[in-house]
Structure formats: C-alpha cells, structure tokens
Amino acid sequence: VQLQASGGGSVQAGGSLTLSCIASGTFRMIKEMGWYHQAPGKQRELVAAIPDAGWQRYGDSVQSRFTISRDYARNAVYLQMNSLKPEDTGDYYCHAKYLRYYGGSQESVAWGQGTLVTVSS
C-alpha cells in the first residue's frame, strides 16, 4: 500500500486546514486509516484514526477541533483541522492498517510521507 498525503501549509492561529490521503496499491482491505503528528524534536503521536467499522478516536489535544473522515470508495482519509494552534505545528503522517491478499488476518502497516503544517501565532 502506498499512501499519498497532501494539504499541509502555513496558517495563522485560529485558522483551518484540510489534509487528504489516498491509498493505492494491492490489498484485500483497509482496516483503519488515520493521522499522526510529529512536532519538532518530539515523538510521533496519534491525532485521529477511523476504523473500517466502529468509532473514530482522537488524541486528547485535538478533541473537538479536528474531524477525521473517510471516503471508502476512494480509499481516502481526510483530516479537517479547525482552530489551529501553534503547538499543532509539525509533520502530519497518514497511516493505514490493512490486510494483504493471502495474508490471513495478519495486519500490515503503511505510512505516507509527512505533510508539513505550520501555525503561526
């Protein structure tokens, strides 16, 4: 699976951005898609994830500000980011858990390239 992310950019605090990520390649199904944030000098952490079935989950710092959604037909995931704060600055990575053909129930993981978000105060 290859993940192509886009939508990063520079915005002032309080502004909004939408990130997009499309999965391509050969796979049986995508179990979950999501986004991770890596601030400069810090570890990568979960922003939001949306499974094939079930509830979305969000990192504590983005609750009520960010919304994750999926287009299942296009194998795409989106992250609507509102009320952005300077601490939201960093690289955002698209993430997917998927099942390979002939891989049974074993999940594989794919990462996209980071897309940079810069929020100025």
mmCIF file of C-alpha atoms in Angstrom:
data_model
loop_
_atom_site.group_PDB
_atom_site.id
_atom_site.type_symbol
_atom_site.label_atom_id
_atom_site.label_comp_id
_atom_site.label_asym_id
_atom_site.label_seq_id
_atom_site.Cartn_x
_atom_site.Cartn_y
_atom_site.Cartn_z
ATOM 1 C CA VAL A 1 0.000 0.000 0.000
ATOM 2 C CA GLN A 2 1.236 3.455 -0.854
ATOM 3 C CA LEU A 3 -0.176 6.487 0.912
ATOM 4 C CA GLN A 4 -0.095 9.898 -0.746
ATOM 5 C CA ALA A 5 -0.769 12.777 1.629
ATOM 6 C CA SER A 6 -1.406 16.397 0.755
ATOM 7 C CA GLY A 7 -2.885 19.588 2.138
ATOM 8 C CA GLY A 8 -0.249 20.896 4.515
ATOM 9 C CA GLY A 9 0.681 24.539 4.572
ATOM 10 C CA SER A 10 1.095 27.647 6.661
ATOM 11 C CA VAL A 11 -1.749 29.271 8.548
ATOM 12 C CA GLN A 12 -2.256 31.704 11.385
ATOM 13 C CA ALA A 13 -3.510 30.571 14.763
ATOM 14 C CA GLY A 14 -7.249 30.071 14.683
ATOM 15 C CA GLY A 15 -7.206 29.126 11.023
ATOM 16 C CA SER A 16 -8.146 25.891 9.311
ATOM 17 C CA LEU A 17 -6.562 23.318 7.006
ATOM 18 C CA THR A 18 -7.712 20.062 5.486
ATOM 19 C CA LEU A 19 -5.322 17.164 4.962
ATOM 20 C CA SER A 20 -6.014 14.427 2.442
ATOM 21 C CA CYS A 21 -4.508 10.997 1.974
ATOM 22 C CA ILE A 22 -5.244 8.410 -0.701
ATOM 23 C CA ALA A 23 -4.196 4.777 -0.537
ATOM 24 C CA SER A 24 -3.185 2.875 -3.639
ATOM 25 C CA GLY A 25 -1.692 -0.488 -4.454
ATOM 26 C CA THR A 26 -2.808 -4.060 -3.938
ATOM 27 C CA PHE A 27 -4.576 -5.060 -0.746
ATOM 28 C CA ARG A 28 -7.559 -7.062 0.386
ATOM 29 C CA MET A 29 -8.993 -4.374 2.596
ATOM 30 C CA ILE A 30 -8.011 -1.375 4.684
ATOM 31 C CA LYS A 31 -8.868 -1.901 8.323
ATOM 32 C CA GLU A 32 -8.112 1.580 9.561
ATOM 33 C CA MET A 33 -6.761 4.910 8.352
ATOM 34 C CA GLY A 34 -5.503 7.750 10.453
ATOM 35 C CA TRP A 35 -3.161 10.646 11.037
ATOM 36 C CA TYR A 36 -0.175 11.103 13.316
ATOM 37 C CA HIS A 37 1.559 14.332 14.277
ATOM 38 C CA GLN A 38 5.248 14.787 14.906
ATOM 39 C CA ALA A 39 6.228 18.127 16.352
ATOM 40 C CA PRO A 40 9.859 19.250 16.006
ATOM 41 C CA GLY A 41 12.022 17.287 18.419
ATOM 42 C CA LYS A 42 9.133 15.155 19.686
ATOM 43 C CA GLN A 43 7.780 11.684 19.136
ATOM 44 C CA ARG A 44 5.093 10.909 16.628
ATOM 45 C CA GLU A 45 1.667 10.717 18.260
ATOM 46 C CA LEU A 46 -1.840 9.832 17.211
ATOM 47 C CA VAL A 47 -4.063 12.660 16.024
ATOM 48 C CA ALA A 48 -7.071 10.702 14.851
ATOM 49 C CA ALA A 49 -7.977 7.323 13.423
ATOM 50 C CA ILE A 50 -11.076 5.890 11.779
ATOM 51 C CA PRO A 51 -11.582 2.154 11.506
ATOM 52 C CA ASP A 52 -13.432 0.190 8.898
ATOM 53 C CA ALA A 53 -16.177 -0.254 11.473
ATOM 54 C CA GLY A 54 -16.564 1.379 14.832
ATOM 55 C CA TRP A 55 -15.873 4.715 16.442
ATOM 56 C CA GLN A 56 -13.270 7.242 15.445
ATOM 57 C CA ARG A 57 -10.692 8.040 18.098
ATOM 58 C CA TYR A 58 -8.819 11.275 18.665
ATOM 59 C CA GLY A 59 -5.761 12.407 20.536
ATOM 60 C CA ASP A 60 -6.568 14.436 23.638
ATOM 61 C CA SER A 61 -5.051 17.633 22.253
ATOM 62 C CA VAL A 62 -7.310 17.768 19.183
ATOM 63 C CA GLN A 63 -10.683 16.727 20.597
ATOM 64 C CA SER A 64 -13.494 18.939 19.234
ATOM 65 C CA ARG A 65 -11.116 20.848 16.946
ATOM 66 C CA PHE A 66 -10.247 18.194 14.350
ATOM 67 C CA THR A 67 -12.539 15.859 12.450
ATOM 68 C CA ILE A 68 -11.462 12.736 10.613
ATOM 69 C CA SER A 69 -13.486 11.219 7.807
ATOM 70 C CA ARG A 70 -13.087 8.529 5.158
ATOM 71 C CA ASP A 71 -14.179 8.045 1.587
ATOM 72 C CA TYR A 72 -14.311 4.256 1.462
ATOM 73 C CA ALA A 73 -14.857 4.138 -2.298
ATOM 74 C CA ARG A 74 -11.697 6.163 -2.943
ATOM 75 C CA ASN A 75 -9.628 4.602 -0.111
ATOM 76 C CA ALA A 76 -9.093 8.117 1.172
ATOM 77 C CA VAL A 77 -8.950 9.724 4.590
ATOM 78 C CA TYR A 78 -9.309 13.391 5.422
ATOM 79 C CA LEU A 79 -8.483 15.485 8.461
ATOM 80 C CA GLN A 80 -10.348 18.749 8.886
ATOM 81 C CA MET A 81 -8.337 20.894 11.288
ATOM 82 C CA ASN A 82 -10.029 23.922 12.827
ATOM 83 C CA SER A 83 -8.953 26.393 15.487
ATOM 84 C CA LEU A 84 -5.334 25.580 14.805
ATOM 85 C CA LYS A 85 -2.777 26.400 17.481
ATOM 86 C CA PRO A 86 0.983 26.954 17.219
ATOM 87 C CA GLU A 87 1.518 23.653 19.022
ATOM 88 C CA ASP A 88 -0.189 21.889 16.101
ATOM 89 C CA THR A 89 2.877 22.739 14.015
ATOM 90 C CA GLY A 90 4.815 19.780 12.654
ATOM 91 C CA ASP A 91 4.692 16.968 10.163
ATOM 92 C CA TYR A 92 1.457 15.032 9.745
ATOM 93 C CA TYR A 93 1.726 11.428 8.608
ATOM 94 C CA CYS A 94 -1.016 9.375 7.058
ATOM 95 C CA HIS A 95 -1.241 5.833 8.423
ATOM 96 C CA ALA A 96 -3.101 2.716 7.369
ATOM 97 C CA LYS A 97 -3.604 -0.782 8.711
ATOM 98 C CA TYR A 98 -4.532 -3.222 6.000
ATOM 99 C CA LEU A 99 -4.874 -6.868 5.074
ATOM 100 C CA ARG A 100 -2.864 -8.376 2.259
ATOM 101 C CA TYR A 101 -4.180 -10.972 -0.130
ATOM 102 C CA TYR A 102 -3.250 -14.435 1.201
ATOM 103 C CA GLY A 103 -2.109 -12.847 4.457
ATOM 104 C CA GLY A 104 -4.992 -14.131 6.509
ATOM 105 C CA SER A 105 -5.906 -11.877 9.404
ATOM 106 C CA GLN A 106 -2.411 -10.502 9.906
ATOM 107 C CA GLU A 107 -2.440 -6.721 9.657
ATOM 108 C CA SER A 108 0.200 -4.785 7.758
ATOM 109 C CA VAL A 109 1.016 -1.126 8.303
ATOM 110 C CA ALA A 110 1.794 1.640 5.842
ATOM 111 C CA TRP A 111 2.969 5.199 6.349
ATOM 112 C CA GLY A 112 2.745 8.106 3.970
ATOM 113 C CA GLN A 113 5.276 10.850 3.603
ATOM 114 C CA GLY A 114 4.827 13.705 6.051
ATOM 115 C CA THR A 115 2.989 16.838 5.112
ATOM 116 C CA LEU A 116 4.111 19.932 6.980
ATOM 117 C CA VAL A 117 1.693 22.157 8.859
ATOM 118 C CA THR A 118 2.971 25.434 10.260
ATOM 119 C CA VAL A 119 0.776 27.500 12.560
ATOM 120 C CA SER A 120 1.998 30.964 13.447
ATOM 121 C CA SER A 121 0.836 32.968 16.433
#
